[in-house]
mmCIF file with all atom_site columns, C-alpha atoms in Angstrom:
data_model
loop_
_atom_site.group_PDB
_atom_site.id
_atom_site.type_symbol
_atom_site.label_atom_id
_atom_site.label_alt_id
_atom_site.label_comp_id
_atom_site.label_asym_id
_atom_site.label_entity_id
_atom_site.label_seq_id
_atom_site.pdbx_PDB_ins_code
_atom_site.Cartn_x
_atom_site.Cartn_y
_atom_site.Cartn_z
_atom_site.occupancy
_atom_site.B_iso_or_equiv
_atom_site.pdbx_formal_charge
_atom_site.auth_seq_id
_atom_site.auth_comp_id
_atom_site.auth_asym_id
_atom_site.auth_atom_id
_atom_site.pdbx_PDB_model_num
ATOM 1   C CA . MET A 1 1   ? 163.922 45.563 152.592 1.00 0.00 ? 1   MET A CA 1
ATOM 2   C CA . PHE A 1 2   ? 165.018 44.668 148.915 1.00 0.00 ? 2   PHE A CA 1
ATOM 3   C CA . PRO A 1 3   ? 166.475 47.417 146.827 1.00 0.00 ? 3   PRO A CA 1
ATOM 4   C CA . LYS A 1 4   ? 164.006 49.015 144.335 1.00 0.00 ? 4   LYS A CA 1
ATOM 5   C CA . LYS A 1 5   ? 166.195 49.235 141.303 1.00 0.00 ? 5   LYS A CA 1
ATOM 6   C CA . LYS A 1 6   ? 168.450 45.903 140.088 1.00 0.00 ? 6   LYS A CA 1
ATOM 7   C CA . SER A 1 7   ? 171.471 47.915 140.089 1.00 0.00 ? 7   SER A CA 1
ATOM 8   C CA . GLU A 1 8   ? 171.397 48.681 143.821 1.00 0.00 ? 8   GLU A CA 1
ATOM 9   C CA . TYR A 1 9   ? 171.868 44.677 144.237 1.00 0.00 ? 9   TYR A CA 1
ATOM 10  C CA . CYS A 1 10  ? 175.297 44.876 143.156 1.00 0.00 ? 10  CYS A CA 1
ATOM 11  C CA . GLU A 1 11  ? 176.395 48.227 143.712 1.00 0.00 ? 11  GLU A CA 1
ATOM 12  C CA . SER A 1 12  ? 179.611 47.024 145.117 1.00 0.00 ? 12  SER A CA 1
ATOM 13  C CA . SER A 1 13  ? 180.312 44.169 142.418 1.00 0.00 ? 13  SER A CA 1
ATOM 14  C CA . LYS A 1 14  ? 181.774 44.227 139.213 1.00 0.00 ? 14  LYS A CA 1
ATOM 15  C CA . ILE A 1 15  ? 178.631 42.955 137.435 1.00 0.00 ? 15  ILE A CA 1
ATOM 16  C CA . LYS A 1 16  ? 177.003 45.740 135.317 1.00 0.00 ? 16  LYS A CA 1
ATOM 17  C CA . PHE A 1 17  ? 173.476 46.152 134.958 1.00 0.00 ? 17  PHE A CA 1
ATOM 18  C CA . ILE A 1 18  ? 171.913 47.312 131.900 1.00 0.00 ? 18  ILE A CA 1
ATOM 19  C CA . GLY A 1 19  ? 167.896 47.394 132.252 1.00 0.00 ? 19  GLY A CA 1
ATOM 20  C CA . GLU A 1 20  ? 167.449 43.566 132.779 1.00 0.00 ? 20  GLU A CA 1
ATOM 21  C CA . MET A 1 21  ? 170.534 42.840 131.181 1.00 0.00 ? 21  MET A CA 1
ATOM 22  C CA . THR A 1 22  ? 173.815 41.519 132.821 1.00 0.00 ? 22  THR A CA 1
ATOM 23  C CA . GLU A 1 23  ? 177.178 41.703 131.368 1.00 0.00 ? 23  GLU A CA 1
ATOM 24  C CA . ILE A 1 24  ? 178.830 38.579 132.517 1.00 0.00 ? 24  ILE A CA 1
ATOM 25  C CA . LEU A 1 25  ? 182.505 38.576 133.668 1.00 0.00 ? 25  LEU A CA 1
ATOM 26  C CA . THR A 1 26  ? 183.837 36.067 130.979 1.00 0.00 ? 26  THR A CA 1
ATOM 27  C CA . ASP A 1 27  ? 187.649 35.975 129.695 1.00 0.00 ? 27  ASP A CA 1
ATOM 28  C CA . GLU A 1 28  ? 186.542 38.174 126.769 1.00 0.00 ? 28  GLU A CA 1
ATOM 29  C CA . TYR A 1 29  ? 185.098 40.833 129.335 1.00 0.00 ? 29  TYR A CA 1
ATOM 30  C CA . PHE A 1 30  ? 188.478 40.828 131.300 1.00 0.00 ? 30  PHE A CA 1
ATOM 31  C CA . MET A 1 31  ? 190.067 40.775 127.879 1.00 0.00 ? 31  MET A CA 1
ATOM 32  C CA . LYS A 1 32  ? 188.456 44.046 126.815 1.00 0.00 ? 32  LYS A CA 1
ATOM 33  C CA . GLN A 1 33  ? 189.845 45.651 130.267 1.00 0.00 ? 33  GLN A CA 1
ATOM 34  C CA . ALA A 1 34  ? 193.486 44.836 129.222 1.00 0.00 ? 34  ALA A CA 1
ATOM 35  C CA . LEU A 1 35  ? 192.986 45.991 125.453 1.00 0.00 ? 35  LEU A CA 1
ATOM 36  C CA . SER A 1 36  ? 191.876 49.392 126.958 1.00 0.00 ? 36  SER A CA 1
ATOM 37  C CA . GLU A 1 37  ? 195.274 49.168 128.852 1.00 0.00 ? 37  GLU A CA 1
ATOM 38  C CA . ALA A 1 38  ? 196.733 48.535 125.456 1.00 0.00 ? 38  ALA A CA 1
ATOM 39  C CA . LYS A 1 39  ? 195.082 51.510 124.226 1.00 0.00 ? 39  LYS A CA 1
ATOM 40  C CA . ILE A 1 40  ? 196.473 53.826 126.579 1.00 0.00 ? 40  ILE A CA 1
ATOM 41  C CA . ALA A 1 41  ? 199.905 52.452 125.871 1.00 0.00 ? 41  ALA A CA 1
ATOM 42  C CA . PHE A 1 42  ? 198.973 53.286 122.110 1.00 0.00 ? 42  PHE A CA 1
ATOM 43  C CA . ASP A 1 43  ? 197.832 56.837 122.885 1.00 0.00 ? 43  ASP A CA 1
ATOM 44  C CA . LYS A 1 44  ? 201.454 57.168 124.534 1.00 0.00 ? 44  LYS A CA 1
ATOM 45  C CA . GLY A 1 45  ? 203.475 55.968 121.953 1.00 0.00 ? 45  GLY A CA 1
ATOM 46  C CA . GLU A 1 46  ? 204.144 52.846 123.760 1.00 0.00 ? 46  GLU A CA 1
ATOM 47  C CA . VAL A 1 47  ? 204.188 49.391 122.491 1.00 0.00 ? 47  VAL A CA 1
ATOM 48  C CA . PRO A 1 48  ? 200.440 48.403 122.901 1.00 0.00 ? 48  PRO A CA 1
ATOM 49  C CA . ILE A 1 49  ? 200.074 46.044 125.346 1.00 0.00 ? 49  ILE A CA 1
ATOM 50  C CA . GLY A 1 50  ? 198.070 45.776 128.513 1.00 0.00 ? 50  GLY A CA 1
ATOM 51  C CA . ALA A 1 51  ? 197.495 43.971 131.497 1.00 0.00 ? 51  ALA A CA 1
ATOM 52  C CA . ILE A 1 52  ? 195.029 43.218 134.105 1.00 0.00 ? 52  ILE A CA 1
ATOM 53  C CA . VAL A 1 53  ? 195.092 40.827 137.037 1.00 0.00 ? 53  VAL A CA 1
ATOM 54  C CA . VAL A 1 54  ? 191.803 39.509 138.542 1.00 0.00 ? 54  VAL A CA 1
ATOM 55  C CA . CYS A 1 55  ? 191.071 37.834 141.924 1.00 0.00 ? 55  CYS A CA 1
ATOM 56  C CA . ASP A 1 56  ? 187.606 36.654 143.172 1.00 0.00 ? 56  ASP A CA 1
ATOM 57  C CA . LYS A 1 57  ? 186.287 38.109 139.786 1.00 0.00 ? 57  LYS A CA 1
ATOM 58  C CA . LYS A 1 58  ? 187.598 41.972 140.880 1.00 0.00 ? 58  LYS A CA 1
ATOM 59  C CA . ILE A 1 59  ? 190.234 43.465 138.856 1.00 0.00 ? 59  ILE A CA 1
ATOM 60  C CA . ILE A 1 60  ? 193.007 44.071 141.494 1.00 0.00 ? 60  ILE A CA 1
ATOM 61  C CA . ALA A 1 61  ? 195.586 45.776 139.241 1.00 0.00 ? 61  ALA A CA 1
ATOM 62  C CA . ARG A 1 62  ? 195.434 47.524 135.498 1.00 0.00 ? 62  ARG A CA 1
ATOM 63  C CA . ALA A 1 63  ? 198.859 48.022 133.671 1.00 0.00 ? 63  ALA A CA 1
ATOM 64  C CA . HIS A 1 64  ? 200.029 48.295 130.382 1.00 0.00 ? 64  HIS A CA 1
ATOM 65  C CA . ASN A 1 65  ? 203.733 49.176 128.881 1.00 0.00 ? 65  ASN A CA 1
ATOM 66  C CA . MET A 1 66  ? 205.954 51.819 130.040 1.00 0.00 ? 66  MET A CA 1
ATOM 67  C CA . THR A 1 67  ? 209.327 50.936 128.825 1.00 0.00 ? 67  THR A CA 1
ATOM 68  C CA . GLU A 1 68  ? 209.422 54.300 127.125 1.00 0.00 ? 68  GLU A CA 1
ATOM 69  C CA . THR A 1 69  ? 208.138 56.527 129.389 1.00 0.00 ? 69  THR A CA 1
ATOM 70  C CA . LEU A 1 70  ? 210.376 55.314 132.085 1.00 0.00 ? 70  LEU A CA 1
ATOM 71  C CA . ASN A 1 71  ? 213.249 54.419 129.862 1.00 0.00 ? 71  ASN A CA 1
ATOM 72  C CA . ASP A 1 72  ? 213.553 50.774 131.398 1.00 0.00 ? 72  ASP A CA 1
ATOM 73  C CA . VAL A 1 73  ? 213.296 47.769 129.360 1.00 0.00 ? 73  VAL A CA 1
ATOM 74  C CA . THR A 1 74  ? 211.670 45.847 132.014 1.00 0.00 ? 74  THR A CA 1
ATOM 75  C CA . ALA A 1 75  ? 208.640 47.997 132.390 1.00 0.00 ? 75  ALA A CA 1
ATOM 76  C CA . HIS A 1 76  ? 206.255 45.606 130.676 1.00 0.00 ? 76  HIS A CA 1
ATOM 77  C CA . ALA A 1 77  ? 202.771 45.722 131.402 1.00 0.00 ? 77  ALA A CA 1
ATOM 78  C CA . GLU A 1 78  ? 202.856 42.099 133.074 1.00 0.00 ? 78  GLU A CA 1
ATOM 79  C CA . MET A 1 79  ? 205.690 43.308 134.832 1.00 0.00 ? 79  MET A CA 1
ATOM 80  C CA . GLN A 1 80  ? 203.577 46.428 135.912 1.00 0.00 ? 80  GLN A CA 1
ATOM 81  C CA . ALA A 1 81  ? 200.464 44.592 136.704 1.00 0.00 ? 81  ALA A CA 1
ATOM 82  C CA . ILE A 1 82  ? 202.428 41.700 138.870 1.00 0.00 ? 82  ILE A CA 1
ATOM 83  C CA . THR A 1 83  ? 203.581 44.703 141.076 1.00 0.00 ? 83  THR A CA 1
ATOM 84  C CA . ALA A 1 84  ? 200.273 46.617 141.490 1.00 0.00 ? 84  ALA A CA 1
ATOM 85  C CA . ALA A 1 85  ? 198.377 42.936 142.537 1.00 0.00 ? 85  ALA A CA 1
ATOM 86  C CA . ALA A 1 86  ? 200.975 42.331 144.842 1.00 0.00 ? 86  ALA A CA 1
ATOM 87  C CA . SER A 1 87  ? 200.830 45.492 146.463 1.00 0.00 ? 87  SER A CA 1
ATOM 88  C CA . THR A 1 88  ? 196.750 45.177 146.682 1.00 0.00 ? 88  THR A CA 1
ATOM 89  C CA . LEU A 1 89  ? 197.041 41.851 147.918 1.00 0.00 ? 89  LEU A CA 1
ATOM 90  C CA . GLY A 1 90  ? 199.752 42.569 150.335 1.00 0.00 ? 90  GLY A CA 1
ATOM 91  C CA . GLY A 1 91  ? 201.891 39.520 149.341 1.00 0.00 ? 91  GLY A CA 1
ATOM 92  C CA . LYS A 1 92  ? 204.217 38.483 146.394 1.00 0.00 ? 92  LYS A CA 1
ATOM 93  C CA . TYR A 1 93  ? 202.154 35.328 145.478 1.00 0.00 ? 93  TYR A CA 1
ATOM 94  C CA . LEU A 1 94  ? 199.438 35.753 142.946 1.00 0.00 ? 94  LEU A CA 1
ATOM 95  C CA . ILE A 1 95  ? 198.109 32.178 143.927 1.00 0.00 ? 95  ILE A CA 1
ATOM 96  C CA . ASP A 1 96  ? 194.053 32.562 143.298 1.00 0.00 ? 96  ASP A CA 1
ATOM 97  C CA . CYS A 1 97  ? 194.908 35.414 140.585 1.00 0.00 ? 97  CYS A CA 1
ATOM 98  C CA . THR A 1 98  ? 194.376 35.508 136.426 1.00 0.00 ? 98  THR A CA 1
ATOM 99  C CA . MET A 1 99  ? 196.524 37.770 134.570 1.00 0.00 ? 99  MET A CA 1
ATOM 100 C CA . TYR A 1 100 ? 195.033 38.692 131.260 1.00 0.00 ? 100 TYR A CA 1
ATOM 101 C CA . VAL A 1 101 ? 197.083 40.435 128.410 1.00 0.00 ? 101 VAL A CA 1
ATOM 102 C CA . THR A 1 102 ? 196.954 41.195 125.033 1.00 0.00 ? 102 THR A CA 1
ATOM 103 C CA . VAL A 1 103 ? 199.811 39.909 123.799 1.00 0.00 ? 103 VAL A CA 1
ATOM 104 C CA . GLU A 1 104 ? 201.704 36.341 124.757 1.00 0.00 ? 104 GLU A CA 1
ATOM 105 C CA . PRO A 1 105 ? 204.209 37.270 127.637 1.00 0.00 ? 105 PRO A CA 1
ATOM 106 C CA . CYS A 1 106 ? 208.058 37.287 126.722 1.00 0.00 ? 106 CYS A CA 1
ATOM 107 C CA . PRO A 1 107 ? 210.483 34.979 129.078 1.00 0.00 ? 107 PRO A CA 1
ATOM 108 C CA . MET A 1 108 ? 211.143 37.784 130.985 1.00 0.00 ? 108 MET A CA 1
ATOM 109 C CA . CYS A 1 109 ? 207.445 38.370 132.051 1.00 0.00 ? 109 CYS A CA 1
ATOM 110 C CA . ALA A 1 110 ? 206.621 34.426 132.039 1.00 0.00 ? 110 ALA A CA 1
ATOM 111 C CA . GLY A 1 111 ? 209.678 33.912 134.471 1.00 0.00 ? 111 GLY A CA 1
ATOM 112 C CA . ALA A 1 112 ? 208.016 36.354 136.790 1.00 0.00 ? 112 ALA A CA 1
ATOM 113 C CA . LEU A 1 113 ? 204.470 35.260 136.503 1.00 0.00 ? 113 LEU A CA 1
ATOM 114 C CA . ALA A 1 114 ? 206.413 31.557 137.625 1.00 0.00 ? 114 ALA A CA 1
ATOM 115 C CA . TRP A 1 115 ? 207.951 33.285 140.282 1.00 0.00 ? 115 TRP A CA 1
ATOM 116 C CA . ALA A 1 116 ? 204.270 34.979 141.218 1.00 0.00 ? 116 ALA A CA 1
ATOM 117 C CA . GLN A 1 117 ? 202.948 31.480 141.191 1.00 0.00 ? 117 GLN A CA 1
ATOM 118 C CA . ILE A 1 118 ? 199.686 32.716 139.061 1.00 0.00 ? 118 ILE A CA 1
ATOM 119 C CA . ASP A 1 119 ? 196.786 30.642 139.031 1.00 0.00 ? 119 ASP A CA 1
ATOM 120 C CA . ARG A 1 120 ? 195.685 31.435 135.315 1.00 0.00 ? 120 ARG A CA 1
ATOM 121 C CA . LEU A 1 121 ? 197.113 33.187 132.237 1.00 0.00 ? 121 LEU A CA 1
ATOM 122 C CA . VAL A 1 122 ? 194.830 34.251 129.756 1.00 0.00 ? 122 VAL A CA 1
ATOM 123 C CA . TYR A 1 123 ? 196.421 36.039 126.562 1.00 0.00 ? 123 TYR A CA 1
ATOM 124 C CA . GLY A 1 124 ? 195.607 37.270 123.034 1.00 0.00 ? 124 GLY A CA 1
ATOM 125 C CA . ALA A 1 125 ? 197.839 37.549 120.301 1.00 0.00 ? 125 ALA A CA 1
ATOM 126 C CA . ASP A 1 126 ? 200.965 34.880 120.084 1.00 0.00 ? 126 ASP A CA 1
ATOM 127 C CA . ASP A 1 127 ? 204.100 36.753 119.699 1.00 0.00 ? 127 ASP A CA 1
ATOM 128 C CA . GLU A 1 128 ? 206.077 34.157 117.468 1.00 0.00 ? 128 GLU A CA 1
ATOM 129 C CA . LYS A 1 129 ? 209.405 36.340 117.712 1.00 0.00 ? 129 LYS A CA 1
ATOM 130 C CA . ARG A 1 130 ? 209.764 36.971 121.425 1.00 0.00 ? 130 ARG A CA 1
ATOM 131 C CA . GLY A 1 131 ? 206.852 34.944 123.359 1.00 0.00 ? 131 GLY A CA 1
ATOM 132 C CA . TYR A 1 132 ? 207.773 32.747 126.036 1.00 0.00 ? 132 TYR A CA 1
ATOM 133 C CA . THR A 1 133 ? 206.204 29.533 124.225 1.00 0.00 ? 133 THR A CA 1
ATOM 134 C CA . LYS A 1 134 ? 208.886 29.771 121.382 1.00 0.00 ? 134 LYS A CA 1
ATOM 135 C CA . LEU A 1 135 ? 211.430 30.890 123.213 1.00 0.00 ? 135 LEU A CA 1
ATOM 136 C CA . ALA A 1 136 ? 211.310 29.446 126.389 1.00 0.00 ? 136 ALA A CA 1
ATOM 137 C CA . PRO A 1 137 ? 208.382 27.162 126.747 1.00 0.00 ? 137 PRO A CA 1
ATOM 138 C CA . ARG A 1 138 ? 208.653 25.534 130.207 1.00 0.00 ? 138 ARG A CA 1
ATOM 139 C CA . THR A 1 139 ? 208.842 29.245 131.920 1.00 0.00 ? 139 THR A CA 1
ATOM 140 C CA . LEU A 1 140 ? 205.673 29.132 133.680 1.00 0.00 ? 140 LEU A CA 1
ATOM 141 C CA . HIS A 1 141 ? 204.825 28.017 136.795 1.00 0.00 ? 141 HIS A CA 1
ATOM 142 C CA . PRO A 1 142 ? 204.040 24.191 136.455 1.00 0.00 ? 142 PRO A CA 1
ATOM 143 C CA . LYS A 1 143 ? 200.506 24.607 137.945 1.00 0.00 ? 143 LYS A CA 1
ATOM 144 C CA . THR A 1 144 ? 199.682 27.729 135.835 1.00 0.00 ? 144 THR A CA 1
ATOM 145 C CA . LYS A 1 145 ? 196.891 26.886 133.663 1.00 0.00 ? 145 LYS A CA 1
ATOM 146 C CA . VAL A 1 146 ? 196.974 28.854 130.086 1.00 0.00 ? 146 VAL A CA 1
ATOM 147 C CA . GLN A 1 147 ? 194.531 30.034 127.613 1.00 0.00 ? 147 GLN A CA 1
ATOM 148 C CA . SER A 1 148 ? 195.743 31.648 124.545 1.00 0.00 ? 148 SER A CA 1
ATOM 149 C CA . GLY A 1 149 ? 193.849 33.400 121.769 1.00 0.00 ? 149 GLY A CA 1
ATOM 150 C CA . VAL A 1 150 ? 191.435 35.171 123.452 1.00 0.00 ? 150 VAL A CA 1
ATOM 151 C CA . MET A 1 151 ? 190.334 38.501 121.063 1.00 0.00 ? 151 MET A CA 1
ATOM 152 C CA . ALA A 1 152 ? 193.599 37.597 119.427 1.00 0.00 ? 152 ALA A CA 1
ATOM 153 C CA . GLU A 1 153 ? 192.398 39.399 116.761 1.00 0.00 ? 153 GLU A CA 1
ATOM 154 C CA . GLU A 1 154 ? 191.573 43.005 118.276 1.00 0.00 ? 154 GLU A CA 1
ATOM 155 C CA . SER A 1 155 ? 194.828 42.762 120.143 1.00 0.00 ? 155 SER A CA 1
ATOM 156 C CA . THR A 1 156 ? 196.807 41.590 116.700 1.00 0.00 ? 156 THR A CA 1
ATOM 157 C CA . GLN A 1 157 ? 195.034 44.852 114.821 1.00 0.00 ? 157 GLN A CA 1
ATOM 158 C CA . MET A 1 158 ? 196.346 47.129 117.293 1.00 0.00 ? 158 MET A CA 1
ATOM 159 C CA . MET A 1 159 ? 199.894 45.788 117.193 1.00 0.00 ? 159 MET A CA 1
ATOM 160 C CA . LYS A 1 160 ? 200.013 46.131 113.455 1.00 0.00 ? 160 LYS A CA 1
ATOM 161 C CA . LYS A 1 161 ? 198.084 49.502 113.732 1.00 0.00 ? 161 LYS A CA 1
ATOM 162 C CA . PHE A 1 162 ? 200.966 50.613 115.715 1.00 0.00 ? 162 PHE A CA 1
ATOM 163 C CA . PHE A 1 163 ? 203.969 49.353 113.842 1.00 0.00 ? 163 PHE A CA 1
ATOM 164 C CA . LYS A 1 164 ? 202.524 50.624 110.386 1.00 0.00 ? 164 LYS A CA 1
ATOM 165 C CA . GLU A 1 165 ? 202.428 54.115 112.076 1.00 0.00 ? 165 GLU A CA 1
ATOM 166 C CA . LEU A 1 166 ? 205.765 53.635 113.894 1.00 0.00 ? 166 LEU A CA 1
ATOM 167 C CA . ARG A 1 167 ? 207.573 53.329 110.030 1.00 0.00 ? 167 ARG A CA 1
#
């Protein structure tokens, strides 16, 4: 028999029902999740960058910068998310996955994304000083599709607030 309430249809899915309204799984929806991770980093005194990895419209990894916490210059949000996603999938390649990250990856993270063969990269704010597009524009895997500027203003504002408070 059919479930009585709409919420029973998608108990195991990531689609959220609010009455009769459905929150659609868009780039903005997933970037909000990455921004939540960035807020966790902000609250810990880490540079507020968050990342998530999505596969088949499901979040399989969440991460934020942990360079101060781990005393490790490689503990960027993207690196943490790649490791978590690979662990979840049981393999090193993220071929059918999308990474959402609040700020443009640095060359190190772009290189790791290339090695992981990520299918798609979506990022918010550009990083004009240390971003891969300025320093190493051909770093990503040639088949990786890139979408930039998704919720860039929100990402930029969080970064500005963090560095203003740091001074």
